[in-house]
Amino acid sequence: MKKSSRYLILTIVIAVSAIIVTVPFWNFAHNRRIGFFNEGYTKLPIVTKISKFPSLVIADEASAMSIIEPTEIVVKNRNGFDELNNLYLLVEKRSTIPIHYIRVSIDDTIYKTNEITMEEDNDNYYFFLKSIETDAYEEVSLKARIWLSEETSNVASDSTLVTNFIVK
């Protein structure tokens, strides 16, 4: 009796061990990857939703904050860990409005593009606005406004400004 119960326990332990070891390899071999085999699932991109901006106006800072309806920018961290990302104003180089006239407000902070850090590539200018720290699965809402400084001159009515906000 003792020998048969030991044999039964040993058989169960070997069977469970074999299942625990082989199932992950079987899943991996059949493209059924699970989290600890594929690091690609560990870092999801930050989601940014931007509402529609009103028409571009020329204004001083005080007037702009009162007459321009703010646009909501929602930044969502879909990861299971805290994130620190940077919010940038992207301005396409094909825009015909000179970039040094652009003013942006995020919540109550006003940024002048000619006074903040700028990066560029072949197609775009990137103006650093602020760092955004989000907790795991947190959603942060920001209020943004864009306008042209009161110093703006010689801008034709058909001039364009192609812009967006990005998080990276």
Short mmCIF file of C-alpha atoms in Angstrom, two decimals:
data_model
loop_
_atom_site.label_atom_id
_atom_site.label_comp_id
_atom_site.label_asym_id
_atom_site.label_seq_id
_atom_site.Cartn_x
_atom_site.Cartn_y
_atom_site.Cartn_z
CA MET A 1 0.00 0.00 0.00
CA LYS A 2 2.79 2.45 0.89
CA LYS A 3 4.65 1.66 -2.28
CA SER A 4 1.61 2.20 -4.52
CA SER A 5 0.78 5.60 -2.93
CA ARG A 6 4.40 6.72 -3.37
CA TYR A 7 4.27 5.57 -6.96
CA LEU A 8 0.98 7.47 -7.50
CA ILE A 9 2.36 10.70 -5.96
CA LEU A 10 5.57 10.41 -8.01
CA THR A 11 3.55 9.87 -11.20
CA ILE A 12 1.37 12.93 -10.48
CA VAL A 13 4.43 15.12 -9.76
CA ILE A 14 6.13 14.00 -13.00
CA ALA A 15 2.95 14.57 -15.04
CA VAL A 16 2.33 18.06 -13.60
CA SER A 17 6.00 19.01 -14.10
CA ALA A 18 5.88 17.83 -17.70
CA ILE A 19 2.76 19.92 -18.35
CA ILE A 20 4.23 23.02 -16.69
CA VAL A 21 7.40 22.73 -18.77
CA THR A 22 5.91 21.77 -22.14
CA VAL A 23 2.80 23.99 -22.42
CA PRO A 24 4.73 27.30 -22.72
CA PHE A 25 7.02 25.79 -25.36
CA TRP A 26 4.06 24.39 -27.27
CA ASN A 27 2.34 27.82 -27.19
CA PHE A 28 5.53 29.51 -28.34
CA ALA A 29 5.99 27.04 -31.20
CA HIS A 30 2.43 27.70 -32.39
CA ASN A 31 2.70 31.55 -32.20
CA ARG A 32 0.60 31.68 -29.06
CA ARG A 33 3.06 33.82 -27.26
CA ILE A 34 2.54 34.71 -23.67
CA GLY A 35 3.89 37.70 -21.81
CA PHE A 36 7.17 36.43 -20.47
CA PHE A 37 8.31 35.16 -23.88
CA ASN A 38 7.65 38.34 -25.84
CA GLU A 39 8.85 41.67 -24.57
CA GLY A 40 6.97 43.45 -27.36
CA TYR A 41 3.84 43.44 -25.23
CA THR A 42 5.47 45.21 -22.31
CA LYS A 43 5.58 48.76 -23.74
CA LEU A 44 2.45 50.12 -25.37
CA PRO A 45 2.49 53.55 -26.99
CA ILE A 46 0.93 56.49 -25.19
CA VAL A 47 -2.47 57.37 -26.65
CA THR A 48 -3.07 61.03 -27.48
CA LYS A 49 -6.52 62.35 -28.40
CA ILE A 50 -6.79 65.94 -29.59
CA SER A 51 -10.02 67.83 -30.10
CA LYS A 52 -10.56 70.27 -32.97
CA PHE A 53 -8.83 73.65 -32.84
CA PRO A 54 -10.72 76.85 -33.68
CA SER A 55 -9.52 79.31 -36.32
CA LEU A 56 -6.07 80.80 -35.86
CA VAL A 57 -6.13 84.37 -34.51
CA ILE A 58 -3.63 87.14 -33.85
CA ALA A 59 -3.81 88.25 -30.21
CA ASP A 60 -1.84 89.33 -27.18
CA GLU A 61 -1.46 86.80 -24.36
CA ALA A 62 -4.23 88.13 -22.12
CA SER A 63 -6.76 88.34 -24.96
CA ALA A 64 -5.83 84.92 -26.30
CA MET A 65 -6.46 83.27 -22.96
CA SER A 66 -9.94 84.80 -22.77
CA ILE A 67 -11.17 84.69 -26.38
CA ILE A 68 -9.78 81.35 -27.62
CA GLU A 69 -11.77 78.31 -26.61
CA PRO A 70 -9.31 75.73 -25.26
CA THR A 71 -8.88 72.41 -27.01
CA GLU A 72 -8.62 69.28 -24.91
CA ILE A 73 -5.61 67.01 -25.24
CA VAL A 74 -5.99 63.64 -23.51
CA VAL A 75 -2.85 61.63 -22.82
CA LYS A 76 -3.47 58.03 -21.73
CA ASN A 77 -0.87 55.63 -20.35
CA ARG A 78 -1.98 52.10 -21.34
CA ASN A 79 0.96 50.44 -19.61
CA GLY A 80 1.02 48.77 -16.23
CA PHE A 81 3.81 51.04 -15.03
CA ASP A 82 4.42 54.77 -14.57
CA GLU A 83 5.61 56.75 -17.59
CA LEU A 84 7.45 60.02 -18.08
CA ASN A 85 6.90 61.45 -21.56
CA ASN A 86 7.38 64.79 -23.24
CA LEU A 87 4.71 66.85 -24.96
CA TYR A 88 5.84 68.57 -28.16
CA LEU A 89 4.23 70.99 -30.55
CA LEU A 90 4.89 69.65 -34.04
CA VAL A 91 4.95 72.26 -36.83
CA GLU A 92 5.35 71.04 -40.38
CA LYS A 93 8.01 72.85 -42.39
CA ARG A 94 5.57 73.30 -45.26
CA SER A 95 3.68 75.82 -43.09
CA THR A 96 3.92 79.34 -44.52
CA ILE A 97 3.58 81.24 -41.23
CA PRO A 98 6.95 82.02 -39.62
CA ILE A 99 7.40 79.82 -36.56
CA HIS A 100 8.61 82.58 -34.24
CA TYR A 101 5.10 84.12 -34.17
CA ILE A 102 3.43 81.00 -32.77
CA ARG A 103 2.19 81.03 -29.18
CA VAL A 104 0.86 78.01 -27.31
CA SER A 105 -0.71 77.62 -23.91
CA ILE A 106 -0.97 74.34 -22.07
CA ASP A 107 -3.38 74.79 -19.16
CA ASP A 108 -2.26 78.21 -17.84
CA THR A 109 1.36 78.18 -19.04
CA ILE A 110 2.16 80.18 -22.18
CA TYR A 111 4.99 79.11 -24.49
CA LYS A 112 6.64 81.25 -27.15
CA THR A 113 8.18 79.11 -29.88
CA ASN A 114 11.14 81.45 -30.23
CA GLU A 115 12.02 80.93 -26.53
CA ILE A 116 11.71 77.16 -26.07
CA THR A 117 13.80 74.16 -27.09
CA MET A 118 13.36 73.18 -30.73
CA GLU A 119 14.38 70.02 -32.55
CA GLU A 120 13.87 69.36 -36.24
CA ASP A 121 14.00 66.69 -38.91
CA ASN A 122 13.53 66.91 -42.69
CA ASP A 123 9.81 67.63 -42.49
CA ASN A 124 9.00 69.04 -39.06
CA TYR A 125 9.96 71.29 -36.18
CA TYR A 126 9.37 69.92 -32.66
CA PHE A 127 8.95 72.41 -29.81
CA PHE A 128 9.29 70.95 -26.32
CA LEU A 129 6.38 72.09 -24.17
CA LYS A 130 6.38 70.04 -20.99
CA SER A 131 7.04 66.69 -19.36
CA ILE A 132 4.01 64.62 -18.48
CA GLU A 133 4.22 62.00 -15.76
CA THR A 134 1.44 59.43 -15.80
CA ASP A 135 0.75 56.58 -13.43
CA ALA A 136 -0.10 53.13 -14.75
CA TYR A 137 -3.33 53.26 -16.80
CA GLU A 138 -3.80 56.95 -15.95
CA GLU A 139 -5.39 59.48 -18.28
CA VAL A 140 -4.30 63.13 -18.13
CA SER A 141 -6.35 65.93 -19.66
CA LEU A 142 -4.68 69.18 -20.78
CA LYS A 143 -6.23 72.38 -22.15
CA ALA A 144 -4.37 73.85 -25.15
CA ARG A 145 -4.62 77.02 -27.18
CA ILE A 146 -2.65 78.11 -30.26
CA TRP A 147 -2.50 81.64 -31.63
CA LEU A 148 -0.18 84.10 -33.35
CA SER A 149 1.55 86.85 -31.42
CA GLU A 150 0.38 90.44 -31.73
CA GLU A 151 3.80 91.14 -33.33
CA THR A 152 2.76 89.11 -36.38
CA SER A 153 3.15 91.09 -39.58
CA ASN A 154 3.13 90.46 -43.31
CA VAL A 155 1.14 87.24 -43.04
CA ALA A 156 -1.11 86.75 -46.03
CA SER A 157 -4.69 85.58 -45.54
CA ASP A 158 -3.93 82.34 -47.40
CA SER A 159 -0.96 81.48 -45.14
CA THR A 160 -1.04 78.10 -43.48
CA LEU A 161 0.06 76.59 -40.20
CA VAL A 162 0.11 72.80 -40.11
CA THR A 163 0.58 71.71 -36.55
CA ASN A 164 -0.16 68.94 -34.05
CA PHE A 165 0.74 67.84 -30.55
CA ILE A 166 2.76 64.68 -30.05
CA VAL A 167 3.92 62.74 -27.02
CA LYS A 168 7.22 60.89 -27.07
#
